[in-house]
């Protein structure tokens, strides 16, 4: 199957700082990537859809100025959590859509963010 | 819009018991259906999938059949092991949403020795 790499896998940051999470499709080009958030013992909730070369589409209730998404190339999308607060602590997972004959979305390993 | 409903947990079973986790979906298009597993402290792993009606996905003894008539994709395993203890997510994805994945709430499974 296709590989999606997410980095870092864990990060601890201080309140007020910004954190960048990278999502890379290693062996295919992804015009669309997705960012999800998972609170402890809950399901994954879609935060935003990232399209290469255009602005991301955010789900209702997600602050676009707090969660900055950049999809600068067909293999890389980044999520920046700006001015992080403890309530932003969560598990963030990306997925990349591979289109074509066997279209499917592939998930990264996830990033556990802890804001102290 | 698309949605996935799966049975609430936790589900507690003894080793070698039969497992069923129910999942139903609502979709406007023709979705692919998935079961993902998440072990404690880890990311998602794709367990199995089915891309069209009547397809059966299977992996590691788990099976699920895509039932369009009942809009269901129930997960089954004939004999669970302690190592199967995890959270299981039913999910769907279709091209109308650009392949974004919609997840069910997740079902936590505990298997006792």
GROMACS .gro file of C-alpha atoms in nm:
model
  229
    1UNK     CA    1   0.000   0.000   0.000
    2UNK     CA    2   0.092   0.364  -0.027
    3UNK     CA    3   0.288   0.529   0.253
    4UNK     CA    4   0.205   0.850   0.432
    5UNK     CA    5   0.463   0.979   0.676
    6UNK     CA    6   0.376   1.221   0.954
    7UNK     CA    7   0.632   1.408   1.158
    8UNK     CA    8   0.688   1.449   1.446
    9UNK     CA    9   0.518   1.157   1.616
   10UNK     CA   10   0.524   1.332   1.951
   11UNK     CA   11   0.581   1.691   2.049
   12UNK     CA   12   0.564   1.883   2.375
   13UNK     CA   13   0.550   2.259   2.359
   14UNK     CA   14   0.493   2.551   2.590
   15UNK     CA   15   0.172   2.751   2.592
   16UNK     CA   16   0.183   3.036   2.347
   17UNK     CA   17   0.425   2.878   2.105
   18UNK     CA   18   0.347   2.739   1.761
   19UNK     CA   19   0.396   2.384   1.643
   20UNK     CA   20   0.422   2.258   1.287
   21UNK     CA   21   0.323   1.906   1.186
   22UNK     CA   22   0.419   1.765   0.848
   23UNK     CA   23   0.234   1.509   0.641
   24UNK     CA   24   0.409   1.359   0.340
   25UNK     CA   25   0.295   1.111   0.080
   26UNK     CA   26   0.611   0.916   0.009
   27UNK     CA   27   0.529   0.720  -0.304
   28UNK     CA   28   0.237   0.894  -0.467
   29UNK     CA   29   0.111   1.242  -0.540
   30UNK     CA   30  -0.181   1.367  -0.336
   31UNK     CA   31  -0.379   1.665  -0.457
   32UNK     CA   32  -0.593   1.635  -0.146
   33UNK     CA   33  -0.493   1.573   0.212
   34UNK     CA   34  -0.704   1.571   0.524
   35UNK     CA   35  -0.634   1.663   0.884
   36UNK     CA   36  -0.812   1.496   1.173
   37UNK     CA   37  -0.811   1.547   1.546
   38UNK     CA   38  -0.875   1.285   1.810
   39UNK     CA   39  -0.941   1.365   2.173
   40UNK     CA   40  -0.875   1.093   2.432
   41UNK     CA   41  -1.117   0.804   2.404
   42UNK     CA   42  -1.305   0.970   2.120
   43UNK     CA   43  -1.333   0.927   1.749
   44UNK     CA   44  -1.147   1.111   1.477
   45UNK     CA   45  -1.302   1.435   1.367
   46UNK     CA   46  -1.219   1.595   1.037
   47UNK     CA   47  -1.068   1.938   1.085
   48UNK     CA   48  -0.995   2.046   0.731
   49UNK     CA   49  -0.940   1.943   0.374
   50UNK     CA   50  -0.614   2.057   0.221
   51UNK     CA   51  -0.590   2.105  -0.155
   52UNK     CA   52  -0.261   2.154  -0.332
   53UNK     CA   53  -0.217   2.510  -0.444
   54UNK     CA   54  -0.533   2.646  -0.288
   55UNK     CA   55  -0.674   2.739   0.048
   56UNK     CA   56  -0.783   2.469   0.285
   57UNK     CA   57  -1.148   2.405   0.356
   58UNK     CA   58  -1.221   2.398   0.727
   59UNK     CA   59  -1.500   2.210   0.899
   60UNK     CA   60  -1.750   2.403   1.101
   61UNK     CA   61  -1.615   2.506   1.437
   62UNK     CA   62  -1.248   2.478   1.344
   63UNK     CA   63  -1.057   2.805   1.376
   64UNK     CA   64  -0.866   2.860   1.054
   65UNK     CA   65  -0.644   3.125   1.210
   66UNK     CA   66  -0.541   2.887   1.484
   67UNK     CA   67  -0.487   2.580   1.268
   68UNK     CA   68  -0.295   2.696   0.964
   69UNK     CA   69  -0.278   2.451   0.678
   70UNK     CA   70  -0.042   2.474   0.385
   71UNK     CA   71  -0.035   2.231   0.094
   72UNK     CA   72   0.255   2.365  -0.105
   73UNK     CA   73   0.330   2.056  -0.311
   74UNK     CA   74   0.169   1.734  -0.424
   75UNK     CA   75   0.349   1.541  -0.152
   76UNK     CA   76   0.348   1.771   0.148
   77UNK     CA   77   0.085   1.933   0.368
   78UNK     CA   78   0.160   2.105   0.696
   79UNK     CA   79  -0.058   2.188   0.994
   80UNK     CA   80   0.061   2.465   1.223
   81UNK     CA   81  -0.104   2.503   1.560
   82UNK     CA   82  -0.052   2.868   1.643
   83UNK     CA   83  -0.035   3.008   1.995
   84UNK     CA   84  -0.097   2.665   2.137
   85UNK     CA   85  -0.287   2.620   2.463
   86UNK     CA   86  -0.331   2.312   2.681
   87UNK     CA   87  -0.676   2.252   2.532
   88UNK     CA   88  -0.507   2.202   2.194
   89UNK     CA   89  -0.339   1.893   2.333
   90UNK     CA   90  -0.463   1.609   2.120
   91UNK     CA   91  -0.375   1.344   1.866
   92UNK     CA   92  -0.357   1.483   1.511
   93UNK     CA   93  -0.368   1.251   1.211
   94UNK     CA   94  -0.340   1.329   0.843
   95UNK     CA   95  -0.449   1.132   0.542
   96UNK     CA   96  -0.360   1.167   0.176
   97UNK     CA   97  -0.591   1.074  -0.108
   98UNK     CA   98  -0.448   0.874  -0.393
   99UNK     CA   99  -0.673   0.896  -0.695
  100UNK     CA  100  -0.684   0.681  -1.000
  101UNK     CA  101  -0.786   0.326  -1.060
  102UNK     CA  102  -0.754   0.229  -0.695
  103UNK     CA  103  -0.854   0.549  -0.524
  104UNK     CA  104  -0.817   0.550  -0.150
  105UNK     CA  105  -0.703   0.765   0.140
  106UNK     CA  106  -0.397   0.658   0.339
  107UNK     CA  107  -0.327   0.765   0.696
  108UNK     CA  108  -0.016   0.888   0.865
  109UNK     CA  109   0.098   0.756   1.200
  110UNK     CA  110  -0.036   1.053   1.391
  111UNK     CA  111   0.120   1.324   1.608
  112UNK     CA  112   0.056   1.346   1.978
  113UNK     CA  113   0.072   1.710   2.081
  114UNK     CA  114   0.102   1.804   2.446
  115UNK     CA  115   0.090   2.172   2.539
  116UNK     CA  116   0.221   2.252   2.885
  117UNK     CA  117  -2.443   1.404   0.462
  118UNK     CA  118  -2.250   1.084   0.506
  119UNK     CA  119  -2.238   0.925   0.848
  120UNK     CA  120  -2.137   0.607   1.027
  121UNK     CA  121  -2.301   0.455   1.332
  122UNK     CA  122  -2.140   0.175   1.525
  123UNK     CA  123  -2.231  -0.005   1.841
  124UNK     CA  124  -2.123   0.151   2.164
  125UNK     CA  125  -1.868  -0.017   2.378
  126UNK     CA  126  -1.689  -0.123   2.564
  127UNK     CA  127  -1.724  -0.483   2.458
  128UNK     CA  128  -1.570  -0.733   2.696
  129UNK     CA  129  -1.515  -1.090   2.583
  130UNK     CA  130  -1.327  -1.393   2.697
  131UNK     CA  131  -1.052  -1.533   2.482
  132UNK     CA  132  -1.181  -1.751   2.195
  133UNK     CA  133  -1.526  -1.593   2.205
  134UNK     CA  134  -1.706  -1.480   1.891
  135UNK     CA  135  -1.696  -1.110   1.814
  136UNK     CA  136  -1.948  -0.894   1.632
  137UNK     CA  137  -1.929  -0.517   1.616
  138UNK     CA  138  -2.221  -0.366   1.430
  139UNK     CA  139  -2.179  -0.081   1.187
  140UNK     CA  140  -2.432   0.093   0.966
  141UNK     CA  141  -2.381   0.384   0.734
  142UNK     CA  142  -2.560   0.660   0.548
  143UNK     CA  143  -2.415   0.779   0.221
  144UNK     CA  144  -2.534   0.965  -0.084
  145UNK     CA  145  -2.285   0.808  -0.323
  146UNK     CA  146  -2.121   0.469  -0.351
  147UNK     CA  147  -1.874   0.462  -0.066
  148UNK     CA  148  -1.591   0.232   0.019
  149UNK     CA  149  -1.615   0.093   0.370
  150UNK     CA  150  -1.335   0.033   0.615
  151UNK     CA  151  -1.253  -0.102   0.956
  152UNK     CA  152  -0.956   0.054   1.131
  153UNK     CA  153  -0.797  -0.061   1.454
  154UNK     CA  154  -0.617   0.156   1.705
  155UNK     CA  155  -0.405  -0.001   1.974
  156UNK     CA  156  -0.339   0.197   2.293
  157UNK     CA  157  -0.118   0.496   2.231
  158UNK     CA  158  -0.081   0.426   1.861
  159UNK     CA  159  -0.215   0.552   1.530
  160UNK     CA  160  -0.467   0.395   1.298
  161UNK     CA  161  -0.413   0.070   1.117
  162UNK     CA  162  -0.632  -0.036   0.831
  163UNK     CA  163  -0.780  -0.371   0.925
  164UNK     CA  164  -0.992  -0.444   0.618
  165UNK     CA  165  -1.195  -0.278   0.350
  166UNK     CA  166  -1.463  -0.337   0.088
  167UNK     CA  167  -1.517  -0.116  -0.212
  168UNK     CA  168  -1.851  -0.234  -0.349
  169UNK     CA  169  -2.169  -0.412  -0.254
  170UNK     CA  170  -2.134  -0.778  -0.153
  171UNK     CA  171  -1.756  -0.750  -0.124
  172UNK     CA  172  -1.611  -0.921   0.180
  173UNK     CA  173  -1.304  -0.772   0.342
  174UNK     CA  174  -1.091  -0.999   0.557
  175UNK     CA  175  -0.766  -0.983   0.748
  176UNK     CA  176  -0.615  -1.156   1.055
  177UNK     CA  177  -0.931  -1.359   1.107
  178UNK     CA  178  -1.159  -1.055   1.094
  179UNK     CA  179  -1.428  -1.029   0.828
  180UNK     CA  180  -1.690  -0.779   0.719
  181UNK     CA  181  -1.931  -0.788   0.426
  182UNK     CA  182  -2.057  -0.478   0.246
  183UNK     CA  183  -2.436  -0.505   0.258
  184UNK     CA  184  -2.595  -0.235   0.049
  185UNK     CA  185  -2.952  -0.350   0.116
  186UNK     CA  186  -2.908  -0.304   0.491
  187UNK     CA  187  -2.638  -0.034   0.466
  188UNK     CA  188  -2.423  -0.234   0.704
  189UNK     CA  189  -2.064  -0.347   0.740
  190UNK     CA  190  -2.051  -0.553   1.059
  191UNK     CA  191  -1.714  -0.673   1.184
  192UNK     CA  192  -1.682  -1.036   1.294
  193UNK     CA  193  -1.415  -1.267   1.424
  194UNK     CA  194  -1.470  -1.625   1.517
  195UNK     CA  195  -1.223  -1.649   1.803
  196UNK     CA  196  -1.075  -1.339   1.963
  197UNK     CA  197  -0.740  -1.321   2.136
  198UNK     CA  198  -0.614  -1.097   2.415
  199UNK     CA  199  -0.399  -0.923   2.156
  200UNK     CA  200  -0.716  -0.810   1.975
  201UNK     CA  201  -0.792  -0.569   2.259
  202UNK     CA  202  -0.808  -0.229   2.093
  203UNK     CA  203  -1.049   0.032   1.962
  204UNK     CA  204  -1.217  -0.048   1.632
  205UNK     CA  205  -1.346   0.224   1.400
  206UNK     CA  206  -1.588   0.171   1.116
  207UNK     CA  207  -1.545   0.429   0.842
  208UNK     CA  208  -1.651   0.524   0.494
  209UNK     CA  209  -1.499   0.722   0.216
  210UNK     CA  210  -1.624   0.820  -0.125
  211UNK     CA  211  -1.522   1.028  -0.419
  212UNK     CA  212  -1.803   1.278  -0.368
  213UNK     CA  213  -1.609   1.406  -0.070
  214UNK     CA  214  -1.272   1.381  -0.236
  215UNK     CA  215  -1.205   1.067  -0.032
  216UNK     CA  216  -1.233   1.225   0.306
  217UNK     CA  217  -1.302   0.959   0.562
  218UNK     CA  218  -1.597   0.969   0.799
  219UNK     CA  219  -1.549   0.766   1.115
  220UNK     CA  220  -1.785   0.602   1.355
  221UNK     CA  221  -1.748   0.670   1.725
  222UNK     CA  222  -1.528   0.367   1.781
  223UNK     CA  223  -1.585   0.054   1.984
  224UNK     CA  224  -1.342  -0.044   2.254
  225UNK     CA  225  -1.283  -0.418   2.282
  226UNK     CA  226  -1.138  -0.585   2.590
  227UNK     CA  227  -1.047  -0.952   2.566
  228UNK     CA  228  -0.982  -1.137   2.890
  229UNK     CA  229  -0.756  -1.438   2.918
   0.00000   0.00000   0.00000
